[in-house]
CSV table of C-alpha atoms in Angstrom, one decimal:
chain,number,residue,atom,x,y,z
W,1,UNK,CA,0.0,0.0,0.0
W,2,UNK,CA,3.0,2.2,0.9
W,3,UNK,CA,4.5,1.3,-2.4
W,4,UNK,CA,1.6,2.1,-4.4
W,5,UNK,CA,1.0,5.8,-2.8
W,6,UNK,CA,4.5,6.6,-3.4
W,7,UNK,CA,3.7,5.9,-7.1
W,8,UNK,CA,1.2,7.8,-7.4
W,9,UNK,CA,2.8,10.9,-5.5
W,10,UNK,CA,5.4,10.7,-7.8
W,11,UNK,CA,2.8,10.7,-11.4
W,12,UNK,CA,0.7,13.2,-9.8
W,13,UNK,CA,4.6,15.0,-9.2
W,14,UNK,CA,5.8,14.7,-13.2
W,15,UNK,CA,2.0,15.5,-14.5
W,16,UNK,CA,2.6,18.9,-12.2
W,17,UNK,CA,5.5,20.0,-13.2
W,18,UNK,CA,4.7,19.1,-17.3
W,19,UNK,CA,1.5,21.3,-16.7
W,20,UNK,CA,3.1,23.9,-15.3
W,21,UNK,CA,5.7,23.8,-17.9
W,22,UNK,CA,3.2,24.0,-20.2
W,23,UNK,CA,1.3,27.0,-18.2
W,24,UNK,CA,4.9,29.0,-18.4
W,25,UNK,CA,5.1,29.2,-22.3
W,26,UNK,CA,1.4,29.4,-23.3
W,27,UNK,CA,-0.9,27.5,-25.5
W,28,UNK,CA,0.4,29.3,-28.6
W,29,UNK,CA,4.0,28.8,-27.9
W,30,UNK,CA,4.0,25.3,-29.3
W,31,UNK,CA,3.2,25.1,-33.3
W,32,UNK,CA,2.8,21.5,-35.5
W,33,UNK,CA,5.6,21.4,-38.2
W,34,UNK,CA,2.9,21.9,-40.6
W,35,UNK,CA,1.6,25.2,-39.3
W,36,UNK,CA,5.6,26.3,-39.3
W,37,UNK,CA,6.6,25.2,-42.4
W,38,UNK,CA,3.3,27.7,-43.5
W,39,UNK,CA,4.7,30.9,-41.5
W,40,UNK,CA,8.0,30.0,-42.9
W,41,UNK,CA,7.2,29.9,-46.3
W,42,UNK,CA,5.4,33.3,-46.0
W,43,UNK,CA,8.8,35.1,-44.8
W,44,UNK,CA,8.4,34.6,-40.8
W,45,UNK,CA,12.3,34.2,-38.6
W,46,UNK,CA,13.2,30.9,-38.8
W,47,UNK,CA,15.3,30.5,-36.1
W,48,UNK,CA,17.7,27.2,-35.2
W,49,UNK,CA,19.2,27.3,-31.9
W,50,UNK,CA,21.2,23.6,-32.2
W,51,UNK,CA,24.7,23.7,-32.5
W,52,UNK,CA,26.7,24.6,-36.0
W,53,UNK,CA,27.8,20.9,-36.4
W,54,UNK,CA,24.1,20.0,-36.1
W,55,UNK,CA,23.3,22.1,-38.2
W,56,UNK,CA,25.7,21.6,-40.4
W,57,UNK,CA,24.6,17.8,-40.8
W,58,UNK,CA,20.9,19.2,-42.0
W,59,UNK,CA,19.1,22.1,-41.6
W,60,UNK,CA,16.1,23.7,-42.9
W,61,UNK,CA,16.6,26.0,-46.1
W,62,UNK,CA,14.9,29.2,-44.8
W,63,UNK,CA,16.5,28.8,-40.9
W,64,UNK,CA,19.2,31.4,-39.3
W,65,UNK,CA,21.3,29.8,-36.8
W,66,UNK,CA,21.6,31.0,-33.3
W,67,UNK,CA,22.6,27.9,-31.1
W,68,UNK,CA,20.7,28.0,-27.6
W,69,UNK,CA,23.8,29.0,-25.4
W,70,UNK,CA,24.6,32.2,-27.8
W,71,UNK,CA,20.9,33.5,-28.0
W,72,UNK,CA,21.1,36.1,-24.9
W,73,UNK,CA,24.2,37.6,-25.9
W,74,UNK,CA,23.0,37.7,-30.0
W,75,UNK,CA,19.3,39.0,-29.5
W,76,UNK,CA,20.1,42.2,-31.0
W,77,UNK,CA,20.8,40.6,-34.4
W,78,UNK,CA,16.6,39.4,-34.4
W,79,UNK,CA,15.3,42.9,-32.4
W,80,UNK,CA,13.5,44.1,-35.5
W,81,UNK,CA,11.4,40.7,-35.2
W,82,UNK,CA,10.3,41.6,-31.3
W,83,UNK,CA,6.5,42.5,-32.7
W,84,UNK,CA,6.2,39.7,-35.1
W,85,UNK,CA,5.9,36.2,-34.9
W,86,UNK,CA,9.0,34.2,-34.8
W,87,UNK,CA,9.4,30.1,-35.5
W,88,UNK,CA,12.2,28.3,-33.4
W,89,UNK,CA,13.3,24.8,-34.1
W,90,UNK,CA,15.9,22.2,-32.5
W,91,UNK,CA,16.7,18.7,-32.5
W,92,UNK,CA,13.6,17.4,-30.9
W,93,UNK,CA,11.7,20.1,-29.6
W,94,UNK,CA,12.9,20.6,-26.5
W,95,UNK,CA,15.8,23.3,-26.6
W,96,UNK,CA,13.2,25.1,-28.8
W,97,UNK,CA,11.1,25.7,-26.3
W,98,UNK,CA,13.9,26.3,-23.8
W,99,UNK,CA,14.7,29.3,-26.1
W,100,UNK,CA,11.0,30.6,-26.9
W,101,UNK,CA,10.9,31.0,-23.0
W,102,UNK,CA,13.8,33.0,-23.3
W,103,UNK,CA,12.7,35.0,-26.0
W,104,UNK,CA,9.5,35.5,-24.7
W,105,UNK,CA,10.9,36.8,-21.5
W,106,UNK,CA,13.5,39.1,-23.5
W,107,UNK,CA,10.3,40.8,-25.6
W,108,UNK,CA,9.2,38.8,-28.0
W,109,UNK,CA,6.1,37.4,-27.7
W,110,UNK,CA,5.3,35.8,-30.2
W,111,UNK,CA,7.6,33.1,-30.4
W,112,UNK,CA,7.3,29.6,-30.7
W,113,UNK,CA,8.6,25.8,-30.9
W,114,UNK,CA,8.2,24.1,-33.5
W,115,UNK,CA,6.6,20.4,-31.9
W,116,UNK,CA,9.4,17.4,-32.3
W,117,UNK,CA,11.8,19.7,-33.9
W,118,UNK,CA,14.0,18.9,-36.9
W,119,UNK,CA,13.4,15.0,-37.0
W,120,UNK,CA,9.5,16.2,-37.5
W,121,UNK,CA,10.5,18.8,-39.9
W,122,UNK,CA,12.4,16.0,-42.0
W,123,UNK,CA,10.0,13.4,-41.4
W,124,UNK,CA,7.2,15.1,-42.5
W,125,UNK,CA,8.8,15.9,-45.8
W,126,UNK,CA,9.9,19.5,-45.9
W,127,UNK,CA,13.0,20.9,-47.4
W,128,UNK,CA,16.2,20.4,-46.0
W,129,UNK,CA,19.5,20.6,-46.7
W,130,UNK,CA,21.9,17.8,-45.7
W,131,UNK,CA,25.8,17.7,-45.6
């Protein structure tokens, strides 16, 4: 019985913390690659904050790279973009939205990761380029 209240302490625990994760960035912070590959395609910032070898390996056509730990101290090269929207793609998702936080808190507010990153971006069929 011990065992099995612990358990569920500890799902009720992770379901709390993903919510409030969630509750940080917003419901619009968080776009399908469908919907990004749209705003793209119409001239929105595409920006890439993985490394330059990842990037190097593929990368989206249309994408400007800015890895993750050089955004802060590069967010004057993208202040023209602070009232418009702005689509921000990693790996898998999850530095993107690490970033969009960022960016969100720096003035921009209408940024947003791009859902499973570049392995949804390629798997889904959009343009890349590969090394």
């Amino acid at each position: 019985m011990k065992i099995k209240f612990v358990f569920i302490a500890i799902l009720v625990a992770i379901f709390s913390a993903s919510m409030l994760n969630a509750a940080e960035l917003g419901s619009t912070a968080v776009i399908e690659v469908a919907q990004a590959n749209k705003m793209v395609v119409k001239g929105t910032l595409f920006l890439d904050v993985r490394e330059q070898s990842e990037y190097d390996e593929i990368h989206a056509p249309r994408s400007t790279l800015i890895p993750l730990d050089r955004l802060g101290a590069r967010m004057n090269e993208i202040a023209k973009f602070k009232d418009q929207p702005i689509v921000v793609i990693c790996h898998s998702g999850k530095r993107s939205q690490v970033a969009v936080k960022a960016l969100r808190e720096a003035g921009f507010p209408q940024a947003t990761s791009v859902t499973g990153g570049m392995v949804a971006w390629e798997k889904a069929g959009f343009d890349v380029v590969k090394k």
